[in-house]
Every structure is written in C-alpha cells, then in structure tokens.
Coordinates of C-alpha atoms in Angstrom, one line a residue:
M1 CA 9.1 -7.1 9.9
A2 CA 9.2 -10.9 9.2
T3 CA 8.7 -11.8 5.5
G4 CA 9.6 -15.5 5.6
I5 CA 8.9 -18.3 8.1
T6 CA 9.2 -22.0 8.2
A7 CA 9.5 -24.9 10.8
D8 CA 11.6 -28.0 11.1
A9 CA 10.3 -31.5 11.9
A10 CA 10.9 -30.9 15.6
G11 CA 8.6 -27.9 15.6
N12 CA 11.4 -25.2 15.9
V13 CA 10.4 -22.0 14.0
Y14 CA 12.8 -20.0 11.7
A15 CA 12.1 -16.5 10.5
T16 CA 13.7 -13.9 8.3
G17 CA 12.8 -10.3 7.6
S18 CA 14.1 -6.8 7.6
E19 CA 14.7 -4.1 10.1
G20 CA 15.5 -0.8 8.4
N21 CA 18.3 -1.5 5.9
R22 CA 19.4 -4.8 7.3
F23 CA 17.9 -8.3 7.7
F24 CA 17.7 -10.9 10.3
V25 CA 17.5 -14.7 10.5
A26 CA 16.2 -16.2 13.8
K27 CA 15.5 -19.7 15.3
Y28 CA 12.9 -20.2 18.0
S29 CA 12.3 -23.3 20.0
T30 CA 9.0 -25.1 20.1
D31 CA 8.0 -23.1 23.2
G32 CA 8.8 -19.8 21.5
A33 CA 12.2 -19.0 23.2
A34 CA 14.9 -17.5 21.0
V35 CA 17.6 -20.1 20.2
W36 CA 19.8 -17.8 18.0
T37 CA 19.5 -14.7 15.9
Q38 CA 21.8 -13.4 13.2
V39 CA 21.7 -9.9 11.9
V40 CA 23.3 -9.1 8.6
S41 CA 24.1 -5.4 8.5
G42 CA 27.7 -4.9 7.4
G43 CA 27.6 -2.1 4.8
T44 CA 23.9 -1.3 5.1
G45 CA 22.8 2.3 5.4
R46 CA 25.7 3.7 3.4
I47 CA 24.9 6.3 0.8
L48 CA 26.0 5.2 -2.6
P49 CA 27.3 7.6 -5.3
S50 CA 23.9 7.4 -7.0
G51 CA 22.3 8.7 -3.8
S52 CA 20.7 5.3 -3.0
I53 CA 21.2 3.7 0.4
S54 CA 22.8 0.2 0.6
A55 CA 20.4 -2.3 2.0
A56 CA 19.8 -6.1 2.4
L57 CA 16.4 -7.7 2.8
G58 CA 15.6 -11.3 3.6
E59 CA 12.6 -12.5 1.7
D60 CA 12.3 -16.3 2.3
L61 CA 14.1 -19.2 4.0
A62 CA 14.2 -22.9 3.7
L63 CA 15.9 -25.8 5.6
D64 CA 17.8 -28.8 4.3
A65 CA 17.8 -32.3 5.9
S66 CA 20.8 -31.4 8.1
G67 CA 19.1 -28.3 9.5
N68 CA 21.1 -25.8 7.5
V69 CA 19.2 -22.6 6.8
Y70 CA 19.1 -20.9 3.4
V71 CA 17.9 -17.3 3.1
A72 CA 17.0 -15.7 -0.2
G73 CA 16.5 -12.0 -0.7
T74 CA 17.7 -8.8 -2.4
Y75 CA 20.4 -6.3 -1.7
R76 CA 22.0 -3.1 -3.0
G77 CA 25.5 -1.9 -2.7
K78 CA 28.4 -3.6 -0.9
I79 CA 27.2 -5.8 2.0
D80 CA 29.1 -8.1 4.4
F81 CA 26.9 -11.2 4.6
N82 CA 28.9 -12.9 7.4
P83 CA 27.2 -12.0 10.7
N84 CA 30.5 -12.7 12.6
P85 CA 32.1 -9.3 13.3
K86 CA 35.6 -10.8 13.1
K87 CA 35.1 -12.3 9.6
T88 CA 33.8 -10.9 6.3
N89 CA 32.2 -12.1 3.1
T90 CA 31.4 -9.0 1.2
L91 CA 29.2 -9.1 -2.0
T92 CA 28.7 -6.1 -4.2
S93 CA 25.6 -5.7 -6.4
V94 CA 26.4 -5.6 -10.1
G95 CA 23.7 -3.0 -10.7
G96 CA 25.2 -0.4 -8.5
S97 CA 22.1 1.4 -7.1
N98 CA 19.8 -1.4 -8.5
L99 CA 19.0 -4.5 -6.6
D100 CA 20.6 -7.9 -7.0
A101 CA 19.5 -11.3 -5.5
F102 CA 21.4 -13.3 -2.9
V103 CA 21.3 -16.7 -1.2
L104 CA 22.8 -17.1 2.3
K105 CA 23.5 -20.4 4.0
L106 CA 23.9 -20.7 7.7
N107 CA 24.5 -24.0 9.5
A108 CA 22.1 -25.5 12.1
S109 CA 23.7 -23.4 14.8
G110 CA 23.3 -20.1 12.9
A111 CA 26.9 -19.8 11.8
Y112 CA 27.8 -18.5 8.4
V113 CA 28.7 -21.1 5.7
W114 CA 28.5 -19.2 2.4
A115 CA 26.7 -16.5 0.4
G116 CA 26.2 -15.9 -3.3
S117 CA 24.9 -13.2 -5.5
M118 CA 22.9 -13.3 -8.8
G119 CA 22.0 -10.4 -11.0
G120 CA 22.8 -7.9 -13.7
P121 CA 22.6 -4.2 -14.4
D122 CA 18.8 -3.9 -13.6
D123 CA 16.8 -4.9 -10.5
D124 CA 16.9 -8.6 -9.7
N125 CA 15.0 -10.1 -6.8
A126 CA 15.0 -13.5 -5.1
R127 CA 11.5 -14.1 -3.6
E128 CA 11.5 -17.7 -2.6
V129 CA 14.0 -20.5 -1.9
A130 CA 13.7 -24.3 -1.6
V131 CA 16.1 -27.2 -1.0
D132 CA 15.4 -30.5 -2.6
G133 CA 16.1 -34.0 -1.1
T134 CA 19.6 -34.1 -2.7
G135 CA 20.6 -30.7 -1.4
N136 CA 20.1 -28.6 -4.5
V137 CA 19.1 -25.0 -3.8
H138 CA 16.3 -23.6 -6.0
V139 CA 15.6 -19.9 -6.1
F140 CA 12.5 -18.2 -7.5
G141 CA 12.5 -14.5 -8.4
T142 CA 12.5 -11.8 -11.1
F143 CA 15.2 -10.3 -13.2
G144 CA 15.4 -7.1 -15.2
S145 CA 17.8 -7.7 -18.1
N146 CA 19.1 -10.3 -20.4
T147 CA 22.7 -10.0 -19.2
N148 CA 22.4 -11.6 -15.7
D149 CA 24.7 -14.0 -14.0
F150 CA 22.7 -16.7 -12.4
D151 CA 25.7 -18.6 -11.0
P152 CA 25.9 -17.4 -7.3
G153 CA 29.4 -19.0 -7.0

C-alpha cells in the first residue's frame, strides 16, 4: 500500500509504502515504467522478546535538488535499512517493542546513502519529510515522551 508519493521536475514519480512488515521506495518514469525499486526488509517480521513483530513502514518521501530521495517513517526492533544484501546499516529502536522514527536517504539511482533514527522509550512517528533549498531535512511527526533523541546521526 503506497502512503507517500511525489514527482520530480521531469515528471518521474516516486512512491513509498508498506507491504506486510517491510517498506518499499520506487521510482517510475513519466510513462509509468518502473525505473528502480528498493525494499527494506532486513530484520522485519522477527518476533521480539515482548511478543511484538519487528517492522518498518515508509510514510512519506521528498526529493532534493540533486534527485536524492528522503523517506520518513516508523520502525520497531532491529532493522537493516540498506537494501543492498551485501551491506548493512542496522538501526535498533530505543523503545524496544515501541515505534521509533527514521529518515532514509537514497541517491538518484536508488542506492543507499544513510539512515538515521529518532525516538525514545515511547512510540515516536515520522509522518512527513521535506528538504529545503539548502539541503536541510525537515521531519514532522509525533513523540511519546520527554526523553527523546532527535538527532538522527
């Protein structure tokens, strides 16, 4: 199910969403043909000690002037955000079975650049993402406690 969609100046369409416990990011050409798709699923579907299932959900995406793609969403558990099966960038939610927020950056070709996590012991969600003209990434969402770390680095 797609939850976020945007287009670039050339008319290419980008989408993110979820499929079960994992999420996808895709680029489509102006005629609707798939250009690339990345699925982030490393670690999803595992049962955590709390009984919860690890999951990652893409909520929104934005583009910068260079065509890099930024995805914001929520995750639970230990997730490998690098879609390349030969490389990893694993983040672990602070809240254990609760949700934390993430931001993922892919380059214009869909290759992994970086991912960062934000959150605390309660549910934290990233709902929207935007990139300004100087490349600053802005994330909108909700947080559940006063002891959150909002520095995704």
